[in-house]
PDB file of C-alpha atoms in Angstrom:
ATOM      1  CA  MET A   2      23.271 -29.522 -10.359  1.00  0.00           C
ATOM      2  CA  THR A   3      21.880 -26.593  -8.328  1.00  0.00           C
ATOM      3  CA  SER A   4      21.349 -27.189  -4.692  1.00  0.00           C
ATOM      4  CA  ARG A   5      18.040 -26.402  -3.201  1.00  0.00           C
ATOM      5  CA  SER A   6      19.463 -24.124  -0.494  1.00  0.00           C
ATOM      6  CA  SER A   7      20.648 -21.658  -3.201  1.00  0.00           C
ATOM      7  CA  ALA A   8      17.184 -21.149  -4.582  1.00  0.00           C
ATOM      8  CA  GLU A   9      15.562 -20.605  -1.164  1.00  0.00           C
ATOM      9  CA  PRO A  10      16.857 -17.210  -0.405  1.00  0.00           C
ATOM     10  CA  ALA A  11      15.427 -15.847  -3.687  1.00  0.00           C
ATOM     11  CA  GLN A  12      11.951 -17.320  -2.611  1.00  0.00           C
ATOM     12  CA  LEU A  13      12.170 -15.604   0.816  1.00  0.00           C
ATOM     13  CA  MET A  14      12.506 -12.265  -0.912  1.00  0.00           C
ATOM     14  CA  ILE A  15       8.991 -12.297  -2.219  1.00  0.00           C
ATOM     15  CA  ALA A  16       6.828  -9.923  -0.029  1.00  0.00           C
ATOM     16  CA  PRO A  17       3.486 -11.594   0.616  1.00  0.00           C
ATOM     17  CA  ARG A  18       0.380  -9.621   0.000  1.00  0.00           C
ATOM     18  CA  GLY A  19      -1.761 -11.478   2.416  1.00  0.00           C
ATOM     19  CA  LEU A  20      -0.404 -10.800   6.096  1.00  0.00           C
ATOM     20  CA  SER A  21      -1.372 -12.375   9.276  1.00  0.00           C
ATOM     21  CA  ARG A  22      -2.545 -10.174  12.095  1.00  0.00           C
ATOM     22  CA  GLU A  23       1.130 -10.122  13.569  1.00  0.00           C
ATOM     23  CA  GLN A  24       2.706  -9.475  10.344  1.00  0.00           C
ATOM     24  CA  ALA A  25       0.177  -6.661   9.537  1.00  0.00           C
ATOM     25  CA  ALA A  26       0.744  -5.119  12.820  1.00  0.00           C
ATOM     26  CA  ALA A  27       4.513  -5.224  12.331  1.00  0.00           C
ATOM     27  CA  TYR A  28       4.215  -3.968   8.793  1.00  0.00           C
ATOM     28  CA  CYS A  29       2.264  -0.914  10.337  1.00  0.00           C
ATOM     29  CA  GLY A  30       4.861  -0.424  12.972  1.00  0.00           C
ATOM     30  CA  LEU A  31       2.414  -1.382  15.682  1.00  0.00           C
ATOM     31  CA  LYS A  32       1.968  -4.076  18.378  1.00  0.00           C
ATOM     32  CA  PRO A  33      -0.949  -6.430  17.679  1.00  0.00           C
ATOM     33  CA  SER A  34      -2.963  -4.666  20.468  1.00  0.00           C
ATOM     34  CA  GLY A  35      -2.407  -1.346  18.897  1.00  0.00           C
ATOM     35  CA  PHE A  36      -3.222  -2.666  15.463  1.00  0.00           C
ATOM     36  CA  ASP A  37      -6.515  -3.947  16.820  1.00  0.00           C
ATOM     37  CA  TYR A  38      -7.227  -0.549  18.381  1.00  0.00           C
ATOM     38  CA  TRP A  39      -6.639   1.220  15.069  1.00  0.00           C
ATOM     39  CA  ILE A  40      -8.944  -1.387  13.305  1.00  0.00           C
ATOM     40  CA  ASN A  41     -11.707  -0.828  15.839  1.00  0.00           C
ATOM     41  CA  ARG A  42     -11.499   2.890  15.414  1.00  0.00           C
ATOM     42  CA  GLY A  43     -11.835   2.525  11.622  1.00  0.00           C
ATOM     43  CA  ARG A  44      -8.338   3.854  10.853  1.00  0.00           C
ATOM     44  CA  LEU A  45      -7.125   0.566   9.349  1.00  0.00           C
ATOM     45  CA  PRO A  46      -9.023  -2.014   7.527  1.00  0.00           C
ATOM     46  CA  GLY A  47     -10.006  -5.417   8.897  1.00  0.00           C
ATOM     47  CA  ALA A  48      -9.097  -8.747   7.594  1.00  0.00           C
ATOM     48  CA  ILE A  49     -10.085  -9.871   4.188  1.00  0.00           C
ATOM     49  CA  PRO A  50     -13.705 -11.259   4.674  1.00  0.00           C
ATOM     50  CA  GLY A  51     -13.652 -14.883   5.455  1.00  0.00           C
ATOM     51  CA  THR A  52      -9.985 -15.038   6.240  1.00  0.00           C
ATOM     52  CA  LYS A  53      -7.588 -13.987   9.071  1.00  0.00           C
ATOM     53  CA  ARG A  54      -5.380 -12.133   6.557  1.00  0.00           C
ATOM     54  CA  TRP A  55      -4.812  -8.613   5.803  1.00  0.00           C
ATOM     55  CA  ASP A  56      -4.201  -7.131   2.260  1.00  0.00           C
ATOM     56  CA  ARG A  57      -0.843  -5.275   2.269  1.00  0.00           C
ATOM     57  CA  ARG A  58      -2.128  -2.864  -0.404  1.00  0.00           C
ATOM     58  CA  ALA A  59      -5.263  -2.095   1.531  1.00  0.00           C
ATOM     59  CA  LEU A  60      -3.006  -1.190   4.500  1.00  0.00           C
ATOM     60  CA  ASP A  61      -0.914   0.993   2.207  1.00  0.00           C
ATOM     61  CA  ALA A  62      -4.021   2.725   0.976  1.00  0.00           C
ATOM     62  CA  ALA A  63      -5.283   3.292   4.618  1.00  0.00           C
ATOM     63  CA  TRP A  64      -1.824   4.857   5.476  1.00  0.00           C
ATOM     64  CA  ASP A  65      -1.926   7.051   2.399  1.00  0.00           C
ATOM     65  CA  LYS A  66      -5.261   8.291   3.473  1.00  0.00           C
ATOM     66  CA  LEU A  67      -4.286   8.910   7.014  1.00  0.00           C
ATOM     67  CA  SER A  68      -1.156  10.809   5.982  1.00  0.00           C
ATOM     68  CA  GLY A  69      -2.949  12.859   3.221  1.00  0.00           C
ATOM     69  CA  LEU A  70      -0.864  11.171   0.512  1.00  0.00           C
ATOM     70  CA  ASP A  71      -4.001  10.039  -1.330  1.00  0.00           C
ATOM     71  CA  ASN A  72      -5.122  13.630  -1.918  1.00  0.00           C
ATOM     72  CA  LYS A  73      -1.614  14.668  -2.884  1.00  0.00           C
ATOM     73  CA  LEU A  74      -1.316  11.876  -5.425  1.00  0.00           C
ATOM     74  CA  THR A  75      -4.691  12.634  -6.908  1.00  0.00           C
ATOM     75  CA  SER A  76      -3.845  16.323  -7.113  1.00  0.00           C
ATOM     76  CA  SER A  77      -0.431  15.778  -8.768  1.00  0.00           C
ATOM     77  CA  SER A  78      -1.887  13.313 -11.110  1.00  0.00           C
ATOM     78  CA  ALA A  79      -4.567  15.784 -12.147  1.00  0.00           C
ATOM     79  CA  GLN A  80      -2.045  18.614 -12.353  1.00  0.00           C
ATOM     80  CA  GLY A  81       0.271  16.358 -14.486  1.00  0.00           C
ATOM     81  CA  ASP A  82      -2.590  15.786 -16.900  1.00  0.00           C
ATOM     82  CA  ASP A  83      -3.254  19.530 -17.202  1.00  0.00           C
ATOM     83  CA  GLU A  84       0.538  20.106 -17.584  1.00  0.00           C
ATOM     84  CA  PHE A  85       0.668  17.480 -20.402  1.00  0.00           C
ATOM     85  CA  ALA A  86      -2.374  18.890 -22.023  1.00  0.00           C
ATOM     86  CA  GLN A  87      -0.899  22.312 -21.838  1.00  0.00           C
ATOM     87  CA  TRP A  88       2.294  21.111 -23.398  1.00  0.00           C
ATOM     88  CA  LEU A  89       0.370  19.494 -26.308  1.00  0.00           C
ATOM     89  CA  ARG A  90      -1.363  22.717 -27.043  1.00  0.00           C
ATOM     90  CA  ASP A  91       1.844  24.706 -26.694  1.00  0.00           C
ATOM     91  CA  ASN A  92       3.478  22.404 -29.101  1.00  0.00           C
ATOM     92  CA  GLY A  93       0.789  22.256 -31.727  1.00  0.00           C
ATOM     93  CA  HIS A  94      -0.292  18.673 -30.886  1.00  0.00           C
ATOM     94  CA  ALA A  95      -3.850  19.391 -29.675  1.00  0.00           C
ATOM     95  CA  GLY A  96      -6.696  20.661 -31.804  1.00  0.00           C
TER      96      GLY A  96
END
């Protein structure tokens, strides 16, 4: 029989998508007061409407935008498509 305590660590490894204010602030590397400041300035998203929870993916997207990664990801994705299209033409796979 498997003990309950052996299964618990695996459950703790799941990263929640919905974060409390304190968790969201820590995830962003900020104190809660600094987190509130960034939200009030429009740099980070507020809580999910009707909740007191922040979406981890929305925070990631905001950080990507702040750091310029969203533009780099879009550019490299478009460039990758162009490179692939070029490869297809070069190798006789496109008409």
